[in-house]
JSON list of C-alpha atoms in Angstrom, two decimals:
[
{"chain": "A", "resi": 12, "resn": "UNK", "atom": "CA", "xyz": [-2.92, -18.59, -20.13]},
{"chain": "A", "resi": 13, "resn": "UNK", "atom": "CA", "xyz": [-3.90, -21.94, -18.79]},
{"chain": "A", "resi": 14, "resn": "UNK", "atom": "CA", "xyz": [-5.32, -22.95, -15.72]},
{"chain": "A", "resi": 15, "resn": "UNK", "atom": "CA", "xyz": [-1.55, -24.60, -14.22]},
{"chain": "A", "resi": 16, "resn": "UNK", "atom": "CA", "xyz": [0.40, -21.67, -15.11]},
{"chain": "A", "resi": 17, "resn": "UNK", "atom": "CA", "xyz": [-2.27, -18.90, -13.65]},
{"chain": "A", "resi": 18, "resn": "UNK", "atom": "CA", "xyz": [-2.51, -21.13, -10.52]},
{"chain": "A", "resi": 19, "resn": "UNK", "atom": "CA", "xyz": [0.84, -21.09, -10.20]},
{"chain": "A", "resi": 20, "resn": "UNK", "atom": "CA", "xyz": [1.10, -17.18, -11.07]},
{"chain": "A", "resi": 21, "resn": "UNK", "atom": "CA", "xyz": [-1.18, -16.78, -8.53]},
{"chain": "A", "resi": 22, "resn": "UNK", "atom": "CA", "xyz": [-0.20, -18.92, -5.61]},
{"chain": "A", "resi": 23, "resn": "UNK", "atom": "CA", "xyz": [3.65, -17.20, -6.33]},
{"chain": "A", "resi": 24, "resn": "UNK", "atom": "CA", "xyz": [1.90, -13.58, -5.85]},
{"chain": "A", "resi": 25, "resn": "UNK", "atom": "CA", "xyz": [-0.13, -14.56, -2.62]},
{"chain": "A", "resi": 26, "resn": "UNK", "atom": "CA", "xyz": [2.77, -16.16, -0.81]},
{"chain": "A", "resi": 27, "resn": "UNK", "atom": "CA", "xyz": [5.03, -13.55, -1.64]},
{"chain": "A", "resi": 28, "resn": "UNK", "atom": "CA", "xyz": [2.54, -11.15, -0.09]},
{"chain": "A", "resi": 29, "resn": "UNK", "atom": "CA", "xyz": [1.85, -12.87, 2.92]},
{"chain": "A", "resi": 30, "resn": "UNK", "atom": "CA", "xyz": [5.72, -13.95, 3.41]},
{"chain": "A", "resi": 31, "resn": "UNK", "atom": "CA", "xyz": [6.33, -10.36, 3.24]},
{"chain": "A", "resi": 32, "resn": "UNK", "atom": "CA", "xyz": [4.06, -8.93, 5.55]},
{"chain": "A", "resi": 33, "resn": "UNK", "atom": "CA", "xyz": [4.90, -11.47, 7.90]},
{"chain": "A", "resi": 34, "resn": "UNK", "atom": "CA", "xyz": [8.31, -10.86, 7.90]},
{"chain": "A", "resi": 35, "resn": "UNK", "atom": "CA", "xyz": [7.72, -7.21, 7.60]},
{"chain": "A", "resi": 36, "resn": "UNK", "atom": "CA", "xyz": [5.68, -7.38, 10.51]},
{"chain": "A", "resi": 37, "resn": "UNK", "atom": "CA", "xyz": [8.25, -9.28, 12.67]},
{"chain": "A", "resi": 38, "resn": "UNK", "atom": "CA", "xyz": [10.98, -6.59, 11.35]},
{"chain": "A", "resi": 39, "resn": "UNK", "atom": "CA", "xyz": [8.45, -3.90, 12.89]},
{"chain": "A", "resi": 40, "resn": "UNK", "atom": "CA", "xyz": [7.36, -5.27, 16.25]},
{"chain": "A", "resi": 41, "resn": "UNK", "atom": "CA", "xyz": [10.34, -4.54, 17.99]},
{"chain": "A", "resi": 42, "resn": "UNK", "atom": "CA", "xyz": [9.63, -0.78, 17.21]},
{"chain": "A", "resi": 43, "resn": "UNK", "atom": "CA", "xyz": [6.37, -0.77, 18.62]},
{"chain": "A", "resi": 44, "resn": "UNK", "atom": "CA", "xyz": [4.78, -0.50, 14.89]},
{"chain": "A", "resi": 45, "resn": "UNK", "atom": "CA", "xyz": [2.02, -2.73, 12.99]},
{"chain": "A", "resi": 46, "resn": "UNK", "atom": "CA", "xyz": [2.13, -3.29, 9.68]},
{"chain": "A", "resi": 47, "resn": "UNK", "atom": "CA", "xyz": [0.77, -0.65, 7.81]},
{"chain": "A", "resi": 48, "resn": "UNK", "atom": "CA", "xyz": [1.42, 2.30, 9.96]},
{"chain": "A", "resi": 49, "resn": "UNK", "atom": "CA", "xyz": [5.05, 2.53, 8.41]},
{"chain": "A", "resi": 50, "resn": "UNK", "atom": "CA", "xyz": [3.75, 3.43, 5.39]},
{"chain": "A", "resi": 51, "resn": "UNK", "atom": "CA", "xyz": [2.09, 6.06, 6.91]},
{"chain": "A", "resi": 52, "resn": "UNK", "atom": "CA", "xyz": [5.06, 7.54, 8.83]},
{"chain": "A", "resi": 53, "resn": "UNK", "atom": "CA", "xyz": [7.12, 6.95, 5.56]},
{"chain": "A", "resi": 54, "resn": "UNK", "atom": "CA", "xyz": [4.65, 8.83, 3.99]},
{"chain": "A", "resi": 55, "resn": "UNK", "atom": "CA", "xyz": [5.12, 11.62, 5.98]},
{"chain": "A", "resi": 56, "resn": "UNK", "atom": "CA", "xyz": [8.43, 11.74, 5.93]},
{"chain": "A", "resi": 57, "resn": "UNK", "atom": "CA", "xyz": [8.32, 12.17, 2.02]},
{"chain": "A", "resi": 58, "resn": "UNK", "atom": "CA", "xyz": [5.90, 14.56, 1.73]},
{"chain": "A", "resi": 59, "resn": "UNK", "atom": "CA", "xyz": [5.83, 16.89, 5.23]},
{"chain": "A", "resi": 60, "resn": "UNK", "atom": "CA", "xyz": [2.78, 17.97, 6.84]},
{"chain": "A", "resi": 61, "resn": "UNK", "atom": "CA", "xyz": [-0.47, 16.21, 5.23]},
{"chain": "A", "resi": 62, "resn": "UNK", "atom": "CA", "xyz": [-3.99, 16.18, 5.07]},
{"chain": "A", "resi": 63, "resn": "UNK", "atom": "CA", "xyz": [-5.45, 13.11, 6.48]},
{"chain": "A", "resi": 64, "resn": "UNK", "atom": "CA", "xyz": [-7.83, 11.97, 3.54]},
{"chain": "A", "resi": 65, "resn": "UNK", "atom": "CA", "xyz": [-4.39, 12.78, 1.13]},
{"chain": "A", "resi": 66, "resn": "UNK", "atom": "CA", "xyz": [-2.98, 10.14, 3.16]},
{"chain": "A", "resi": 67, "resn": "UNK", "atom": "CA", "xyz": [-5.62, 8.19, 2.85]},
{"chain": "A", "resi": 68, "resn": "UNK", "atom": "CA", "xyz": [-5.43, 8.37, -1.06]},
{"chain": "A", "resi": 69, "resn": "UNK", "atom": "CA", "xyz": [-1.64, 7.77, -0.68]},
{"chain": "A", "resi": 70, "resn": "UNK", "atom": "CA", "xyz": [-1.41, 5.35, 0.79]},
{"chain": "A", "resi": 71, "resn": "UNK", "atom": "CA", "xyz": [-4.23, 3.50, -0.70]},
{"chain": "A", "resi": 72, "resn": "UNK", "atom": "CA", "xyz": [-6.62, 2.60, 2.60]},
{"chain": "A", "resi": 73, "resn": "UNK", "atom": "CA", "xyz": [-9.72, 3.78, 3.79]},
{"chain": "A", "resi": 74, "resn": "UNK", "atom": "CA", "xyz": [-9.92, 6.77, 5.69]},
{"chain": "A", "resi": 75, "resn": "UNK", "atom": "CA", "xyz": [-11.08, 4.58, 9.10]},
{"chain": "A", "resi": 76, "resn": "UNK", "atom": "CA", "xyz": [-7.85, 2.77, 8.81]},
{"chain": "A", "resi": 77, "resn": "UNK", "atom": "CA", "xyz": [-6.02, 5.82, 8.35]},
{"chain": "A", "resi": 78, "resn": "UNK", "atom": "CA", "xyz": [-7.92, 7.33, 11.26]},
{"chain": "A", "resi": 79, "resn": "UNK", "atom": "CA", "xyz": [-6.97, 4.43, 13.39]},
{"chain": "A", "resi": 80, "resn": "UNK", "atom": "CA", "xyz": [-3.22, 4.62, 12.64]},
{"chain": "A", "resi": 81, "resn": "UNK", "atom": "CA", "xyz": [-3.17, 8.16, 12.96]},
{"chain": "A", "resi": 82, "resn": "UNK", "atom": "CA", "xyz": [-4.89, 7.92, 16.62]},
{"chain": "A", "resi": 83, "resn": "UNK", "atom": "CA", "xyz": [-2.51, 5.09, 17.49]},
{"chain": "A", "resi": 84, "resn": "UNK", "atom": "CA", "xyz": [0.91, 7.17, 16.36]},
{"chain": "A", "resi": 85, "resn": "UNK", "atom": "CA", "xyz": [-0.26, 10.16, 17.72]},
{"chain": "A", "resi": 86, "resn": "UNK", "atom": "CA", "xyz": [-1.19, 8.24, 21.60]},
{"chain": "A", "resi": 87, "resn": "UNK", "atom": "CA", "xyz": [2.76, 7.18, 21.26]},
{"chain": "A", "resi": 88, "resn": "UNK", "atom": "CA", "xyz": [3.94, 10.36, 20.28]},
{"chain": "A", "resi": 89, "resn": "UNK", "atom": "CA", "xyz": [4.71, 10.08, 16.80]},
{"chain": "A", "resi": 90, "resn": "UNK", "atom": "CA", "xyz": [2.64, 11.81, 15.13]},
{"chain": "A", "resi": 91, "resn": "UNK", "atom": "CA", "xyz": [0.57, 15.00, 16.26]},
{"chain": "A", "resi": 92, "resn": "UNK", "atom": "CA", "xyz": [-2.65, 16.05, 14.68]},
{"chain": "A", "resi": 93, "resn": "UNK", "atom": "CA", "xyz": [-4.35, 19.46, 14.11]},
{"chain": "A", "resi": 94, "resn": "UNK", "atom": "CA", "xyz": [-7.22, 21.02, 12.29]},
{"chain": "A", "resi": 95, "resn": "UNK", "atom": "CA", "xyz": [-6.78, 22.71, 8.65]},
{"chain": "A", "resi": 96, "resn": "UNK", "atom": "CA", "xyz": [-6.37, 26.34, 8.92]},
{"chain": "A", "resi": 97, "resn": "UNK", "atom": "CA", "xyz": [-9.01, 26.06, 5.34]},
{"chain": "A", "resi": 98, "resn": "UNK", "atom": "CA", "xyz": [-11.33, 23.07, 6.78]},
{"chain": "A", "resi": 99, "resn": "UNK", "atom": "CA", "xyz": [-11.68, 22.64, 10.54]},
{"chain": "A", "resi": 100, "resn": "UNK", "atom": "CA", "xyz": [-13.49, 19.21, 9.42]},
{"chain": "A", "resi": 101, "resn": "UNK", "atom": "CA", "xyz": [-9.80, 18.36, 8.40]},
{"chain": "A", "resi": 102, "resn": "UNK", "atom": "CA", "xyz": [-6.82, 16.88, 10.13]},
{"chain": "A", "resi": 103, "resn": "UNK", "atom": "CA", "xyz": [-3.61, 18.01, 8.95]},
{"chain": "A", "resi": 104, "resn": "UNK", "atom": "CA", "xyz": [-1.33, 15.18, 10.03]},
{"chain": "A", "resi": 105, "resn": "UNK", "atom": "CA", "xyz": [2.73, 15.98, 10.72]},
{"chain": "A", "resi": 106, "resn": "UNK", "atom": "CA", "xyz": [5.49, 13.62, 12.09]},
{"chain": "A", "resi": 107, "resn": "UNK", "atom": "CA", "xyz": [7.07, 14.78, 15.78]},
{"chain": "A", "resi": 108, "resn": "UNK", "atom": "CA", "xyz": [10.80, 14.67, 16.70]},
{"chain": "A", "resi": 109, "resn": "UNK", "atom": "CA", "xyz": [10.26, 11.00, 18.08]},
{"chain": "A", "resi": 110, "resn": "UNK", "atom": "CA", "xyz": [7.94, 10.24, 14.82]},
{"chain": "A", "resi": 111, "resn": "UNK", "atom": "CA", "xyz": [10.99, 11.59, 12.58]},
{"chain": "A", "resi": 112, "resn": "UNK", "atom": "CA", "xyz": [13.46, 9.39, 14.35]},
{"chain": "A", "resi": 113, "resn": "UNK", "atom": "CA", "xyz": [11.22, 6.38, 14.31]},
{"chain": "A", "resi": 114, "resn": "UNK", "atom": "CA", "xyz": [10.91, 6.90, 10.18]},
{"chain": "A", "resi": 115, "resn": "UNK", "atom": "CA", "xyz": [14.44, 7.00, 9.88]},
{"chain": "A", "resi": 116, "resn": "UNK", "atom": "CA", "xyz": [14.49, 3.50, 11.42]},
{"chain": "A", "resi": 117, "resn": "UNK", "atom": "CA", "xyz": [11.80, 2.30, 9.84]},
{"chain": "A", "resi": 118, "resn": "UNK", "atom": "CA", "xyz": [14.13, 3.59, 6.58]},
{"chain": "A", "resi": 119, "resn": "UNK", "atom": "CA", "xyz": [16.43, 1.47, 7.71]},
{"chain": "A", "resi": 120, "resn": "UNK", "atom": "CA", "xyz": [14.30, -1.61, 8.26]},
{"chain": "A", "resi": 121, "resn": "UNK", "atom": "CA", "xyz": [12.96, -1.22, 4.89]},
{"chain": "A", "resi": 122, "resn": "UNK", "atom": "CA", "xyz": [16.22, -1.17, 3.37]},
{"chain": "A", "resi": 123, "resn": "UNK", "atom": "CA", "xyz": [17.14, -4.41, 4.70]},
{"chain": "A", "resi": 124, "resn": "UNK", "atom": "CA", "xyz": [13.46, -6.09, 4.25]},
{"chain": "A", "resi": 125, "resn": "UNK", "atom": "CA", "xyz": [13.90, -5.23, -0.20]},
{"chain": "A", "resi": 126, "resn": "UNK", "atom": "CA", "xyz": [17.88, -6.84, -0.25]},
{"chain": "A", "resi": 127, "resn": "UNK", "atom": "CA", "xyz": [16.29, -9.76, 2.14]},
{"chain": "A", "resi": 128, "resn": "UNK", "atom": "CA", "xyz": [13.62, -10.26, -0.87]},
{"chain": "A", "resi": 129, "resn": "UNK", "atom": "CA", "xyz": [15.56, -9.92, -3.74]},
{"chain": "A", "resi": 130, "resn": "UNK", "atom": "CA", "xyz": [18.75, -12.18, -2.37]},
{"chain": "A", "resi": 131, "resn": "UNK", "atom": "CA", "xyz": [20.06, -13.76, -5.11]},
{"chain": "A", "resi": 132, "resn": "UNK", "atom": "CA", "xyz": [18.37, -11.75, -8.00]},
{"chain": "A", "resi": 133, "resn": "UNK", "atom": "CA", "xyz": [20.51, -10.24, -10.87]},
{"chain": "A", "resi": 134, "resn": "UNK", "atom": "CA", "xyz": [20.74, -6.62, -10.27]},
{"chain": "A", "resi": 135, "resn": "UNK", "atom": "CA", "xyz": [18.97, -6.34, -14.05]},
{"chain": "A", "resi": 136, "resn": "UNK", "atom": "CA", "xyz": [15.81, -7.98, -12.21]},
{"chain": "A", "resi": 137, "resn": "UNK", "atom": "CA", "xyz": [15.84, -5.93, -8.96]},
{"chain": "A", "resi": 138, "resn": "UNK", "atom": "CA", "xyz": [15.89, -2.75, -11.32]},
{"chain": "A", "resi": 139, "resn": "UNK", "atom": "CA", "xyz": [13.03, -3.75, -13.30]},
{"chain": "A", "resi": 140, "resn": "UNK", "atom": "CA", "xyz": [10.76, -5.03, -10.74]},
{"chain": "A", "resi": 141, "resn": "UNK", "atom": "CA", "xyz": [9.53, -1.81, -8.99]},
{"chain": "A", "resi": 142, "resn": "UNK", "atom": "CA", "xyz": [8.10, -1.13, -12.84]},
{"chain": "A", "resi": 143, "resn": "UNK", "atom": "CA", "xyz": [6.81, -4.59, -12.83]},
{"chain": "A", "resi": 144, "resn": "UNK", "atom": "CA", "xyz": [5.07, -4.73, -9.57]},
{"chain": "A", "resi": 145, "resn": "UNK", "atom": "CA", "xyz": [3.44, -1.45, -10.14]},
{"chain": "A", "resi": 146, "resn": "UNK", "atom": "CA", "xyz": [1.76, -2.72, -13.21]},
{"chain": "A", "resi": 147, "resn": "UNK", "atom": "CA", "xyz": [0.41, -5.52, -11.88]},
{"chain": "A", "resi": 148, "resn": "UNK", "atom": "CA", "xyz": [-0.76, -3.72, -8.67]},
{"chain": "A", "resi": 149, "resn": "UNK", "atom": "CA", "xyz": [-2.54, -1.46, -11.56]},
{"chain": "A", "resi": 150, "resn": "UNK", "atom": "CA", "xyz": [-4.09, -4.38, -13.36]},
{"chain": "A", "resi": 151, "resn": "UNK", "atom": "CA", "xyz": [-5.81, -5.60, -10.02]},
{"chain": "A", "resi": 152, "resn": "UNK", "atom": "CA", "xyz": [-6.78, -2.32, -9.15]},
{"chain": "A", "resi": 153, "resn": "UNK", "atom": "CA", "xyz": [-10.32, -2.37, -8.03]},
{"chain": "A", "resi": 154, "resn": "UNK", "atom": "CA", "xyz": [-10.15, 1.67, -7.38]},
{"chain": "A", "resi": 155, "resn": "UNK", "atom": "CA", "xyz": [-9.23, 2.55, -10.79]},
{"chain": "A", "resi": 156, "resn": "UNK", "atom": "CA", "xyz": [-10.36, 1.68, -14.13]},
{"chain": "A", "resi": 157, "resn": "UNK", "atom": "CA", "xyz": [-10.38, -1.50, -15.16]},
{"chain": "A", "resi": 158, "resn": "UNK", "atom": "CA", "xyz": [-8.05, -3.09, -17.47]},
{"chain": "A", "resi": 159, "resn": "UNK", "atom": "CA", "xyz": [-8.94, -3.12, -21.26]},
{"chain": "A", "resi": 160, "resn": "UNK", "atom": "CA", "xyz": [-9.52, -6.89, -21.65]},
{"chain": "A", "resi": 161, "resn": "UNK", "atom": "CA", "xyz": [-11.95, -6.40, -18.54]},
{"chain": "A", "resi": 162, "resn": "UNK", "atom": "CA", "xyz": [-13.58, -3.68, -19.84]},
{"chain": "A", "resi": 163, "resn": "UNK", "atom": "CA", "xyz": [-13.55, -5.08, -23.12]},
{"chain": "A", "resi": 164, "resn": "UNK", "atom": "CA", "xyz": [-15.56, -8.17, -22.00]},
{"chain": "A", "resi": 165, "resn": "UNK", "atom": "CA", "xyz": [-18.05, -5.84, -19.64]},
{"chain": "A", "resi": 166, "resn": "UNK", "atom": "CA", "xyz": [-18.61, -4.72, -23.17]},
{"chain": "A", "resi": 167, "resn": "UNK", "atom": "CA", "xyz": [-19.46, -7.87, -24.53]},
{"chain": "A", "resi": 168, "resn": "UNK", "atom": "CA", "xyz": [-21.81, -9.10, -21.86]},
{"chain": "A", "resi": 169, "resn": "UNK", "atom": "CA", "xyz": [-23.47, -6.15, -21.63]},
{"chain": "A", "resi": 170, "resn": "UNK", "atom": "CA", "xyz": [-24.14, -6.00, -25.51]},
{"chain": "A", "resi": 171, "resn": "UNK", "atom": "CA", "xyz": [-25.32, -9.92, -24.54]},
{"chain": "A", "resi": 172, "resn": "UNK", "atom": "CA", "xyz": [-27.63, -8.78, -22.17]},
{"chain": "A", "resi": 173, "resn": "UNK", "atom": "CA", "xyz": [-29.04, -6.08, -24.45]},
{"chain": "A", "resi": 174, "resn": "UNK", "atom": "CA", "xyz": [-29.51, -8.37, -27.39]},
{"chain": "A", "resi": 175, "resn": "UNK", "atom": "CA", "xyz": [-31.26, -10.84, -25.27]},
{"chain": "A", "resi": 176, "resn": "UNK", "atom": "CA", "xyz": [-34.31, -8.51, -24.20]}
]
């Protein structure tokens, strides 16, 4: 790929993800919510009652952001908070009545935010690019492992390096 069309590859990703969570954020301010902690109440409403360093992992943040959100739900009464019956060092994290209600908004609000994005899309397009997104949120992974052409030229330095002693 050349330099004009990765620029332009790139610029397209970064405004799209600034856009959004602008937009997403101006969506969620009237609800009293920041970006990020609707994830976490979405989360919750998927999966039930949940461990706070699985929602961590879920929702792909650090556990200090997660702890942050958590505090900040729970002080509005959204969320409530208790210790795992198996590890008292453990918060098992669960919506409340006004949390549920507030997700169900926030459902909503998300519904609106994806046809808002994809406006003028063929429906063939807004099919395929959940599949697409996720693979390029995998190939930028830092968590994970790397991609194969990354890993392939780790390879080759290294090997460099090596040879050069």
């Amino acid at each position: 790929m050349d330099f004009e069309q990765a620029d332009a590859l790139n610029q397209a990703i970064r405004l799209l993800s600034l856009r959004h969570r602008a937009r997403a954020a101006a969506l969620l301010a009237p609800l009293g919510l920041h970006p990020g902690q609707e994830a976490l109440l979405l989360e919750l409403a998927r999966t039930g009652p949940t461990i706070q360093a699985q929602l961590s992992e879920a929702l792909g943040c650090e556990p200090p952001s997660v702890t942050l959100m958590t505090r900040k739900l729970e002080a509005s009464g959204h969320i409530r908070r208790k210790p795992a019956p198996s590890d008292k060092r453990a918060s098992i994290v669960e919506l409340t009545d006004s949390g549920k209600a507030l997700a169900d908004q926030v459902k909503q609000l998300w519904c609106a935010l994806a046809e808002e994005t994809v406006t003028g899309l063929p429906a063939e397009t807004v099919a395929a690019l959940p599949g697409i997104l996720r693979t390029l949120t995998s190939n930028v992974d830092t968590r994970g492992p790397r991609p194969a052409h990354d890993r392939r030229h780790a390879l080759v330095a290294e090997s460099q390096r090596t040879e050069g002693r």
